[in-house]
Short mmCIF file of C-alpha atoms in Angstrom, two decimals:
data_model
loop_
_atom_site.label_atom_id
_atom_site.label_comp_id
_atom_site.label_asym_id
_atom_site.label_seq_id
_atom_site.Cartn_x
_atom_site.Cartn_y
_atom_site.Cartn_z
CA UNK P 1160 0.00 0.00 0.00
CA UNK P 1161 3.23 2.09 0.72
CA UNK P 1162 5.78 1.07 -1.69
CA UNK P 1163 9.05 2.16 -1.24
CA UNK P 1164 11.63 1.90 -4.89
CA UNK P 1165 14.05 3.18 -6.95
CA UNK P 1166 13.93 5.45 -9.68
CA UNK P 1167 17.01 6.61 -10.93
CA UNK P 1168 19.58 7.64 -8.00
CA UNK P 1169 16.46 8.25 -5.71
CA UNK P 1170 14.13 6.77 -3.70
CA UNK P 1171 10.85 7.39 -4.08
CA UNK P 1172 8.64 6.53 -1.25
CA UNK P 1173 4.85 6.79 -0.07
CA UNK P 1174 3.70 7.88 3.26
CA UNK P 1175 -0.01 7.25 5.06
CA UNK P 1176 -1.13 10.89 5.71
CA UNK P 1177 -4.17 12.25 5.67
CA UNK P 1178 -6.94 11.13 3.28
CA UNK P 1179 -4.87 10.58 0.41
CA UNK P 1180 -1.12 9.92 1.35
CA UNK P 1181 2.32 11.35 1.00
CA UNK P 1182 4.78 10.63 -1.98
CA UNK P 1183 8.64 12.06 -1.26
CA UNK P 1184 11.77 11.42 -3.31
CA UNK P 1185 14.63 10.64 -1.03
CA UNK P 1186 18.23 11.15 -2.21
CA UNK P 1187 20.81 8.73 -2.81
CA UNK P 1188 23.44 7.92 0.01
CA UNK P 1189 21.69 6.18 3.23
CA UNK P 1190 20.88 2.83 3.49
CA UNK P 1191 17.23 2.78 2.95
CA UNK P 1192 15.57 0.13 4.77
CA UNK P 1193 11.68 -0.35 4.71
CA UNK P 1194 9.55 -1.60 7.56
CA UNK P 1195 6.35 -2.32 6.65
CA UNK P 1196 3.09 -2.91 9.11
CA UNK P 1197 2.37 -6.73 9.27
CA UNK P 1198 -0.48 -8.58 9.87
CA UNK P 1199 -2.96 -11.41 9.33
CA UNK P 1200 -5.05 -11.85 6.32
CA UNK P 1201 -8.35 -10.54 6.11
CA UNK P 1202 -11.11 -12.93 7.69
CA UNK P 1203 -12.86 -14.67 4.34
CA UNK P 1204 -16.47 -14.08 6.07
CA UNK P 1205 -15.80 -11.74 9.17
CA UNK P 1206 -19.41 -11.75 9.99
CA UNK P 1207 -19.74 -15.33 10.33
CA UNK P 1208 -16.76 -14.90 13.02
CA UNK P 1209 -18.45 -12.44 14.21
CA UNK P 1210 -21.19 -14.60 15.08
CA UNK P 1211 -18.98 -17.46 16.57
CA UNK P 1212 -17.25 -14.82 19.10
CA UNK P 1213 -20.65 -13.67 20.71
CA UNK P 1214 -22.13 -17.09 20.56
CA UNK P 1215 -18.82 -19.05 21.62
CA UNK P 1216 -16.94 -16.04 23.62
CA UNK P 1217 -13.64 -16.69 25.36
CA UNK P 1218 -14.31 -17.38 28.84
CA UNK P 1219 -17.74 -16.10 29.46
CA UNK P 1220 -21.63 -17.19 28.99
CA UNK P 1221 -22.37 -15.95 25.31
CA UNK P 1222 -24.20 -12.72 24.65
CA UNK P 1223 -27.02 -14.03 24.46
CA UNK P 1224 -27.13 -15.53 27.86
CA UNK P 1225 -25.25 -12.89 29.94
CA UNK P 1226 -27.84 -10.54 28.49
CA UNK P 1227 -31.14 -12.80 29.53
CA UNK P 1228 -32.99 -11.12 31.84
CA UNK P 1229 -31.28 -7.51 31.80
CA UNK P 1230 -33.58 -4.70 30.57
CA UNK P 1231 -30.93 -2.31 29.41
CA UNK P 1232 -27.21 -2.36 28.35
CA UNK P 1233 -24.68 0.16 27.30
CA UNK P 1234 -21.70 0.21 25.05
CA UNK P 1235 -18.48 2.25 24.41
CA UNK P 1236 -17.33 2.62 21.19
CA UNK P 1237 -14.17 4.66 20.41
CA UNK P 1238 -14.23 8.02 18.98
CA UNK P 1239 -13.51 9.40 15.91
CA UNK P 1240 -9.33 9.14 16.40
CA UNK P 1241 -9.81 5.58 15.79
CA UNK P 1242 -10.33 3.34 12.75
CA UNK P 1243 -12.49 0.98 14.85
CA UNK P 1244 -15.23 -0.86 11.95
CA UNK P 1245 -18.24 -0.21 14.53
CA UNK P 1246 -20.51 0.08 11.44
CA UNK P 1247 -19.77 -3.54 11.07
CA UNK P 1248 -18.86 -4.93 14.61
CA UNK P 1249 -22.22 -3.68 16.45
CA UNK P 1250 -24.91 -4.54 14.21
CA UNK P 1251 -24.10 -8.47 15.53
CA UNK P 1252 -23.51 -7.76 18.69
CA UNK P 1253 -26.70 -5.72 18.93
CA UNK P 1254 -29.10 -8.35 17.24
CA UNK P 1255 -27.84 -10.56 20.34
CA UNK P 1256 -28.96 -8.29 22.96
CA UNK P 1257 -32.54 -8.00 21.22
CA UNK P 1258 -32.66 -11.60 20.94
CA UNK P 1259 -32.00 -11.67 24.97
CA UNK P 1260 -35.03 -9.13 25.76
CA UNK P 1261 -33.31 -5.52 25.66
CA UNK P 1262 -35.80 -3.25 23.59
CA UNK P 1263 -33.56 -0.42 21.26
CA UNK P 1264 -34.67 2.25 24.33
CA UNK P 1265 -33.04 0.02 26.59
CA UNK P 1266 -29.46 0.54 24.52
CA UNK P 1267 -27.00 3.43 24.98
CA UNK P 1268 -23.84 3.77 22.81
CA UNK P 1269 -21.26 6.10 24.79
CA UNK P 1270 -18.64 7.65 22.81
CA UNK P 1271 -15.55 6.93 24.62
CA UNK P 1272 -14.10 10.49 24.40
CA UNK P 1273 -12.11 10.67 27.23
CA UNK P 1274 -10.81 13.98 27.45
CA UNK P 1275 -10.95 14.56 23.35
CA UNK P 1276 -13.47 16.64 21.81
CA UNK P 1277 -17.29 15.69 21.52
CA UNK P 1278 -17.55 13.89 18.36
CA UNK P 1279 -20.01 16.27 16.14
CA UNK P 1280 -22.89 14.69 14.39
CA UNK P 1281 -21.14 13.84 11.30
CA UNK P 1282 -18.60 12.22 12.90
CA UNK P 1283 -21.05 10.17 15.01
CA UNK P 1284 -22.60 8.70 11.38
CA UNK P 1285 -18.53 7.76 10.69
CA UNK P 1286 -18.05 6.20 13.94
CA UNK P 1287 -21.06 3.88 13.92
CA UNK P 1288 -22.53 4.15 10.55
CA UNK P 1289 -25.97 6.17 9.33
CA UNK P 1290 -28.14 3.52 10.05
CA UNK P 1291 -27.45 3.27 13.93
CA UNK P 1292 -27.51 6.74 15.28
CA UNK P 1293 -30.74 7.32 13.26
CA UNK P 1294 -32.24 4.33 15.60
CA UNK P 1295 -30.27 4.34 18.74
CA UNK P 1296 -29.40 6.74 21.47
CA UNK P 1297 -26.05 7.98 20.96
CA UNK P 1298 -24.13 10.15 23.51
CA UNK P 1299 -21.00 11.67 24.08
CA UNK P 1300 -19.08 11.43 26.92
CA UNK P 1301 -17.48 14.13 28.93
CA UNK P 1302 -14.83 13.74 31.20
CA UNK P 1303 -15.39 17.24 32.66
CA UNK P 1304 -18.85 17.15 33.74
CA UNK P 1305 -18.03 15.85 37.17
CA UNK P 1306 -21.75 15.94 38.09
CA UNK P 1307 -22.09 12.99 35.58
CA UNK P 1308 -19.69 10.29 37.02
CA UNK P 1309 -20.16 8.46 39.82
CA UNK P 1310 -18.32 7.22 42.33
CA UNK P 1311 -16.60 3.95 42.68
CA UNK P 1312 -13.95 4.14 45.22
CA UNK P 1313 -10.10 4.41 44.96
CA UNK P 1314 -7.63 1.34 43.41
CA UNK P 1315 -5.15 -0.38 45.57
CA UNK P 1316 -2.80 2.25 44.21
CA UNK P 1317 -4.61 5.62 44.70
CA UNK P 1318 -5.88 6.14 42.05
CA UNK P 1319 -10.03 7.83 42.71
CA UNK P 1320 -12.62 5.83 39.80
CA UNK P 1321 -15.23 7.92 38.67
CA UNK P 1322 -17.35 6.48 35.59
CA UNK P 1323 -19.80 7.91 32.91
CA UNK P 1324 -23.19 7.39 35.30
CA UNK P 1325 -24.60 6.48 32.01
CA UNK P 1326 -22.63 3.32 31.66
CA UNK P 1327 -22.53 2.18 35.27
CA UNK P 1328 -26.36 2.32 35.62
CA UNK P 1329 -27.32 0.31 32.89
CA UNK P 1330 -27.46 -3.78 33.54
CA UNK P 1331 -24.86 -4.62 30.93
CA UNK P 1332 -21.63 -2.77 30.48
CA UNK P 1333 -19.81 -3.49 27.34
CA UNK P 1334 -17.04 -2.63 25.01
CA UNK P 1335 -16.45 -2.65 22.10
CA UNK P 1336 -13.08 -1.51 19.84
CA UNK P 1337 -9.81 -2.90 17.91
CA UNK P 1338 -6.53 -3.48 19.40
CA UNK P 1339 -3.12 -1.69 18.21
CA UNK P 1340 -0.37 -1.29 20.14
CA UNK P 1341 -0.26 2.17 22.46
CA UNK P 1342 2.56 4.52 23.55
CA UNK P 1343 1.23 4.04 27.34
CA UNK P 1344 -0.38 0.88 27.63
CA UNK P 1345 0.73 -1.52 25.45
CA UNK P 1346 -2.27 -2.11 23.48
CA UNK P 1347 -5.41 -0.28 23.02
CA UNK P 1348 -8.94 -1.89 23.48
CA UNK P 1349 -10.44 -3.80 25.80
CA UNK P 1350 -10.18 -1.96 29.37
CA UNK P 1351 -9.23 1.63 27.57
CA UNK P 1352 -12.84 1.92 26.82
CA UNK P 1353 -14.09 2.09 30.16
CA UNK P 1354 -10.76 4.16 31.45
CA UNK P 1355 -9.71 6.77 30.35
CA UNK P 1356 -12.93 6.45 27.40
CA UNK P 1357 -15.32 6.91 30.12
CA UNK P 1358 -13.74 8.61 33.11
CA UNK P 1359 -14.11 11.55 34.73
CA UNK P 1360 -10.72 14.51 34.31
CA UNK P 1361 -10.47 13.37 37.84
CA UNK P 1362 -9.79 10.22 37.20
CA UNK P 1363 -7.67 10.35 33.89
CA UNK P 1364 -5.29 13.11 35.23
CA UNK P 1365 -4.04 10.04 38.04
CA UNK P 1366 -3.62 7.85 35.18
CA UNK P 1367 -1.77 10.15 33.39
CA UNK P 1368 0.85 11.52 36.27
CA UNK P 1369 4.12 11.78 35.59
CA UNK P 1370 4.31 8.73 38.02
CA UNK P 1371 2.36 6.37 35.20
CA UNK P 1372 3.83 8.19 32.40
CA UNK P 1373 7.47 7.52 33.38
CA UNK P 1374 7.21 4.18 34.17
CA UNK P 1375 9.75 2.26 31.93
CA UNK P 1376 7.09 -0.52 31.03
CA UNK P 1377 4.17 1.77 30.24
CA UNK P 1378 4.78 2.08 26.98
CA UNK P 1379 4.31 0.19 23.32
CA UNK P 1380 4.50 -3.29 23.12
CA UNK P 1381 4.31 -3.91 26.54
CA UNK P 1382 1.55 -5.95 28.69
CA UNK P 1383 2.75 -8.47 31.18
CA UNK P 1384 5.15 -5.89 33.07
CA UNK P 1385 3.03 -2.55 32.83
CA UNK P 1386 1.47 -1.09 35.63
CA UNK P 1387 -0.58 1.23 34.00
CA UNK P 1388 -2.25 -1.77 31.99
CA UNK P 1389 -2.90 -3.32 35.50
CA UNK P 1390 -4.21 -0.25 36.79
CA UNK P 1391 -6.71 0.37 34.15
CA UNK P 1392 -7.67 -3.54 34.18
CA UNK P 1393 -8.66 -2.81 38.33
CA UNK P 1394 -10.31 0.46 37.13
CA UNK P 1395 -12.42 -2.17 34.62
CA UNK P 1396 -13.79 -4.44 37.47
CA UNK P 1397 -14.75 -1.73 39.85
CA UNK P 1398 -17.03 -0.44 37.05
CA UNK P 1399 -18.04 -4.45 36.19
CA UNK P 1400 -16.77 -4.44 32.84
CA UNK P 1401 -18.79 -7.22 31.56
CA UNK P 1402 -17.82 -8.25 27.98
CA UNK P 1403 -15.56 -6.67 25.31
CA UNK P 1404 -15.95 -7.57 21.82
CA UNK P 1405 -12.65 -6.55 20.37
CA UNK P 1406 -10.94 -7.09 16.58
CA UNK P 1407 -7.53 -6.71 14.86
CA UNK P 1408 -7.43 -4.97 11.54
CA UNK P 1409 -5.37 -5.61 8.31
CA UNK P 1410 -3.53 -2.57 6.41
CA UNK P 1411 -6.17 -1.79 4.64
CA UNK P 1412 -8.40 -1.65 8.09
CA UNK P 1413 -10.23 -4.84 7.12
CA UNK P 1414 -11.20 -7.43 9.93
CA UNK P 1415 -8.02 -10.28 10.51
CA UNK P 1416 -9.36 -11.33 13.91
CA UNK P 1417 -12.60 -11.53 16.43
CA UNK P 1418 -11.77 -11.33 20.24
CA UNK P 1419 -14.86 -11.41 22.52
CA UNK P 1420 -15.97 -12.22 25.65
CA UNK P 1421 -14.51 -11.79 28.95
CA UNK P 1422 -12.52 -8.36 28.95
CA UNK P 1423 -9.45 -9.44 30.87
CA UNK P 1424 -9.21 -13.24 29.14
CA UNK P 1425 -10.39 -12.13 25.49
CA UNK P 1426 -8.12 -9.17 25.62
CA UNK P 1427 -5.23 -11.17 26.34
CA UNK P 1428 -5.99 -12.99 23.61
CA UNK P 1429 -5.93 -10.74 20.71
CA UNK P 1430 -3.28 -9.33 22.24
CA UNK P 1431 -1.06 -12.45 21.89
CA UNK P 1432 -2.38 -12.95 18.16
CA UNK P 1433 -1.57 -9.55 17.04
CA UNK P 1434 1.92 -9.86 18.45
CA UNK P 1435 2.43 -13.51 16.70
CA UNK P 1436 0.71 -11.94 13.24
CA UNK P 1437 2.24 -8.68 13.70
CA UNK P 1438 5.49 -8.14 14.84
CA UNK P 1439 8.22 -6.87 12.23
CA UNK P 1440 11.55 -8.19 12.98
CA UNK P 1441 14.73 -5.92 12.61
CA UNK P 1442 18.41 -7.08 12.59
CA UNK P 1443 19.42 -3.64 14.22
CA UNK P 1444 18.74 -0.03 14.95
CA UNK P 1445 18.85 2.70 12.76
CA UNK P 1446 20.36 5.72 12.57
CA UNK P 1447 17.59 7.90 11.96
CA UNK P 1448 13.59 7.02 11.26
CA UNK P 1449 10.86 8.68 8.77
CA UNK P 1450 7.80 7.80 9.87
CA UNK P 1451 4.01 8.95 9.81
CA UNK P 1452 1.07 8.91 12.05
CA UNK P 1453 -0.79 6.57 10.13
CA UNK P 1454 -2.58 9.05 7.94
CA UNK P 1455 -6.66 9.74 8.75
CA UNK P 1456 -7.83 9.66 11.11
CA UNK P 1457 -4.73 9.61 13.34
CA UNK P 1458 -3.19 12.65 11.69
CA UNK P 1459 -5.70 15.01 12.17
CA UNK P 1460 -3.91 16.75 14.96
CA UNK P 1461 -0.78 17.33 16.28
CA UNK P 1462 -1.38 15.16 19.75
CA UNK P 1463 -2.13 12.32 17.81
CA UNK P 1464 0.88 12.67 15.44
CA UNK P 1465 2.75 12.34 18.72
CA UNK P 1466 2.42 8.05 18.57
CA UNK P 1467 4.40 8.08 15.59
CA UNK P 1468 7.26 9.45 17.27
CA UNK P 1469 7.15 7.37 19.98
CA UNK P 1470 6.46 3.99 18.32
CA UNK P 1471 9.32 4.83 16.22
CA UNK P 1472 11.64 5.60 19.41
CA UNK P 1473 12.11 1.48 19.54
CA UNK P 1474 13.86 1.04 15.90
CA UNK P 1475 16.27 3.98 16.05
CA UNK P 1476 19.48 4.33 18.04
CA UNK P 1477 19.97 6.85 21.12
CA UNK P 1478 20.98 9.65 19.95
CA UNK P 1479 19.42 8.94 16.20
CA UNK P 1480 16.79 11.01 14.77
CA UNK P 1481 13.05 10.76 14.10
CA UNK P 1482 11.27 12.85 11.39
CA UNK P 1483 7.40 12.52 11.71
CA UNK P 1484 4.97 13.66 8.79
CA UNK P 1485 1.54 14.28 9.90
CA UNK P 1486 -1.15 16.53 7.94
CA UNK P 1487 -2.61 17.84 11.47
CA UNK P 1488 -5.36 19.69 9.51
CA UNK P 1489 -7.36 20.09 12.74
CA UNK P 1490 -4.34 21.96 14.11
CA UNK P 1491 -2.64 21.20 17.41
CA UNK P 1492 -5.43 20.23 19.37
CA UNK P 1493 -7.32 20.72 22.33
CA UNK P 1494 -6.71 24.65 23.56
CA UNK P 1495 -4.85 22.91 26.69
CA UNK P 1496 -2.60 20.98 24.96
CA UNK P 1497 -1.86 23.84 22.19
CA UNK P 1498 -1.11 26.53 25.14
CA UNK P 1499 1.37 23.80 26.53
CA UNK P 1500 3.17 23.14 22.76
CA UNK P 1501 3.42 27.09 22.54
CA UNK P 1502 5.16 27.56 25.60
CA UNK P 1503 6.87 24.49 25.59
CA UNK P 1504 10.48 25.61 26.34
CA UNK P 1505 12.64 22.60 26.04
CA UNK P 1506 12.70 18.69 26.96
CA UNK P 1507 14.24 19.01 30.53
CA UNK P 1508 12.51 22.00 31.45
CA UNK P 1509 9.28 20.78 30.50
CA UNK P 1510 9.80 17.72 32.70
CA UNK P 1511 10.96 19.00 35.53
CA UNK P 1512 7.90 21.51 35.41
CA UNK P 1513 5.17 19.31 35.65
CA UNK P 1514 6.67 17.13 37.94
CA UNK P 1515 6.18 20.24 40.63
CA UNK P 1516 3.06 21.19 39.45
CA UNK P 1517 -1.01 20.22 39.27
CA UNK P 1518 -1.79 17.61 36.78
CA UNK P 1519 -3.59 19.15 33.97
CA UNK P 1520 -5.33 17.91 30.71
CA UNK P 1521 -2.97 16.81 28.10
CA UNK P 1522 0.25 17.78 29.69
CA UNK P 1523 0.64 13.66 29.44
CA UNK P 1524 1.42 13.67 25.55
CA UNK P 1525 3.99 16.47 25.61
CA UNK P 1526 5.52 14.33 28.59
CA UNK P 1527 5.37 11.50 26.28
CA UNK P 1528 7.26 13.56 23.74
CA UNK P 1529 9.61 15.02 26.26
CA UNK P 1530 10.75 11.72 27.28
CA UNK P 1531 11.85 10.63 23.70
CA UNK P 1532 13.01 13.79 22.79
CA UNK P 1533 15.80 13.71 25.64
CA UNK P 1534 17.51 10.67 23.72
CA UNK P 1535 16.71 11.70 20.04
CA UNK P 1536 16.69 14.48 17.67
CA UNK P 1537 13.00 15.19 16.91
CA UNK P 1538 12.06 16.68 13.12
CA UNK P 1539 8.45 17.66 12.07
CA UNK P 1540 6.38 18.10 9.06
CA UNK P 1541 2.93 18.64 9.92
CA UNK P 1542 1.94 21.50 7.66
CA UNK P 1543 -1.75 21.92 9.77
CA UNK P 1544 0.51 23.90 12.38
CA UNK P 1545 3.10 26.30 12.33
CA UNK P 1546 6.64 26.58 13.87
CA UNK P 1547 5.19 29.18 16.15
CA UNK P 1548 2.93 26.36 17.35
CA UNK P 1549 5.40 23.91 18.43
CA UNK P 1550 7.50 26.26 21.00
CA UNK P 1551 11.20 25.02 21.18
CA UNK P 1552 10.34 21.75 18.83
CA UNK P 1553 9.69 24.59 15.97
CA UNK P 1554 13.52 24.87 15.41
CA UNK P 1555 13.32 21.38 13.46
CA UNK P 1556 9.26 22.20 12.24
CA UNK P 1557 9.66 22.38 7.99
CA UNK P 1558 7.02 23.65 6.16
CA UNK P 1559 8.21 21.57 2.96
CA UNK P 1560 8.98 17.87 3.03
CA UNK P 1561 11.75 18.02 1.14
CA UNK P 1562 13.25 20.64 3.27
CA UNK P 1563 12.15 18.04 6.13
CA UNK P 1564 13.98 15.21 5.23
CA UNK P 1565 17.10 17.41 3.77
CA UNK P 1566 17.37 18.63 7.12
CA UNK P 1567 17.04 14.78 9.02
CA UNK P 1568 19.77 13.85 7.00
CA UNK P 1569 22.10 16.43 6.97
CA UNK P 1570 25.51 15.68 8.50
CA UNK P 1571 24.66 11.69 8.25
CA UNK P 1572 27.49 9.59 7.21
CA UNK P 1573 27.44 7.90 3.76
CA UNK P 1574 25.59 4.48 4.00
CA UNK P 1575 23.76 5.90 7.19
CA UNK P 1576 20.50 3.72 8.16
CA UNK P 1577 17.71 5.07 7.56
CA UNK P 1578 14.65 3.47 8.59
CA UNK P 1579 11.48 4.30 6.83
CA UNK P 1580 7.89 3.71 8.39
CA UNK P 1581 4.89 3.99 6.03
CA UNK P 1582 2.30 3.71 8.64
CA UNK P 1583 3.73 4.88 11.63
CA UNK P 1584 2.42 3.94 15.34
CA UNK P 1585 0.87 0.92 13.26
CA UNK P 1586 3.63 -0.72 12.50
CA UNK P 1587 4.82 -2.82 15.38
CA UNK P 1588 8.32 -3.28 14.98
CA UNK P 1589 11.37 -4.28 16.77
CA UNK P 1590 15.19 -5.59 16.84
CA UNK P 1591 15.56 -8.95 18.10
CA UNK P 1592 17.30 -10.02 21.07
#
């Protein structure tokens, strides 16, 4: 989908950004060295495994059953940020729970915002489809209406739980979403749906502390060893996180695998087939990295573009460099996290800011950022925002591509490795031991 050849003494090369991708020509004199996303075929009839997941789920009655007797049931779907096929993984799961006795007024569908944006109306007929929203009630959620949570108690680590009252009061709590891997806890789905997706600002500034944050283990890749993933999974059972449904996508987004059933079991699951299916191999770090944020919708702001850099932090050497290219044509992003990118005076400083200060919303990406940036050199493209925008990181912001990737390998030796990344935070890649 993102070829990578020669023509003449150059390499031409396609990136995923935006809508429509990114073609650059890359000169002659680095050792080019692809890494493309992996993963397993498409499913021949994906509703048919659909169908076999809610009826034979792993580790739990199926739908059908757990939902017997229950008169309502909500479900949280991700938000627009995410590729998730909801137009195609709730219809199933919904004719289930109207086969067990839950009427269409009995179903909510929460947008799992977290602390991102309402999705707008239009977006809500991307997320899930025309045909749903038209029949269902669909809300978002809002993480700073405090009034709207309620209370569950604290984890054995601190941490206060407050949960969309929406959610906890219906009879059946569900999710439903795709896993990928994540720059803070490992892999997405499953238990990110209920937390942060459905938590108060209360709750997701804990989760995002510098004390989570700069945990070795919380970031891409990793599971067994990650607290944060064993926070969020406590977070899931004090808010009785009853089933997940769950899939793995293909490059071109299509449906490779069907996880359901109990959240903590099924979840483990798909995450241990996406790493068998998935992983890319490398014989050794590279010098530098050009990489993307996957294109829509993950590009459509600068916070997002942020997972490209630090997926990419694991193939290139300390010290190496990392050009992202993201089209960011919604901009920075939330007015929080853009006052924070404006001001943002320098790795260290930033660090050692926030570590004697309030939490506050969003400060967690630029952390993120912050913490790669003090062992690499860090080049943008992301035309939706200007140098201005990105405070000290605007000395290597290019408003040109060419310009970009001049400047990422300027002073590189001859035969230099240079690792290039089509799609970004969705390619899981790594050097073997």
């Amino acid at each position: 989908m993102w070829p990578a050849y020669w023509s003449g003494t150059d390499v031409q090369a396609s990136f995923a950004f935006g809508k429509t991708g990114l073609a650059v020509s890359l000169p002659d004199g680095p050792d080019y060295d692809l890494i493309e996303s992996r993963s397993a075929a498409p499913l021949a009839d994906a509703q048919a495994a659909l169908g076999q997941a809610l009826d034979h789920p792993i580790g739990s009655k199926p739908l059908v059953e757990l939902a017997a007797g229950k008169r309502t049931a909500a479900i949280s779907v991700c938000d627009i940020t995410r590729p998730a096929p909801n137009w195609v993984t709730l219809p199933p799961l919904l004719e289930r729970l109207h086969a067990a006795g839950i009427p269409v007024d009995g179903i909510t569908i929460l947008i799992a915002t977290g602390l991102h944006r309402a999705a707008t109306r239009a977006e809500i007929d991307v997320i899930l489809g025309p045909e749903i929203p038209a029949r269902y009630r669909v809300v978002n959620h809002d993480a700073t209406a405090f009034a709207e949570h309620q209370a569950l108690g604290t984890t054995r680590r601190g941490t206060p739980v407050y949960i969309d009252k929406r959610f906890m009061e219906a009879d059946l709590h569900i999710t439903l979403g795709f896993i990928e891997q994540h720059l803070m806890l490992g892999f997405s789905g499953g238990r990110k749906l209920v937390a942060p997706g459905l938590a108060a600002q209360e709750t997701i500034k804990v989760i995002h502390s510098p004390r989570w944050m700069r945990e070795p283990m919380a970031t891409e890749g990793s599971i067994e060893q990650n607290p944060l993933h064993a926070e969020l999974l406590e977070i899931a059972r004090m808010a009785r996180h009853d089933f997940m449904l769950d899939v793995t996508l293909t490059q071109q987004r299509e449906i490779s695998g069907v996880f359901a059933g109990d959240p903590v079991k099924a979840h483990a699951s798909g995450v241990d087939f996406l790493r068998a299916t998935s992983l890319a191999p490398l014989s050794g770090l590279a010098d530098a990295v050009i990489t993307s944020s996957a294109g829509y919708p993950l590009d459509l702001t600068f916070y997002q573009c942020v997972k490209g850099i630090t997926a990419a932090q694991h193939v290139v050497k300390p010290g190496g460099r990392i050009l992202v290219l993201g089209e960011c044509a919604e901009g920075v992003g939330s007015p929080k996290f853009a006052e924070k990118l404006r001001n943002f005076g320098g790795n260290e400083l930033y660090l050692r800011e926030i570590t004697e200060t309030p939490v506050v919303p969003d400060q967690w990406q630029l952390e993120k950022l912050s913490l790669v940036g003090l062992t690499k050199e860090l080049y943008f493209y992301t035309p939706g925002v200007s140098a201005d925008d990105l405070g000290a990181y605007g000395q290597r912001s290019f408003s040109d591509v060419s310009a970009a990737i001049g400047g990422l390998l300027d002073g590189l030796p001859t035969g230099a490795r240079v690792a290039l990344i089509p799609e970004g935070p969705y390619c899981f890649a790594r050097v073997a031991n």
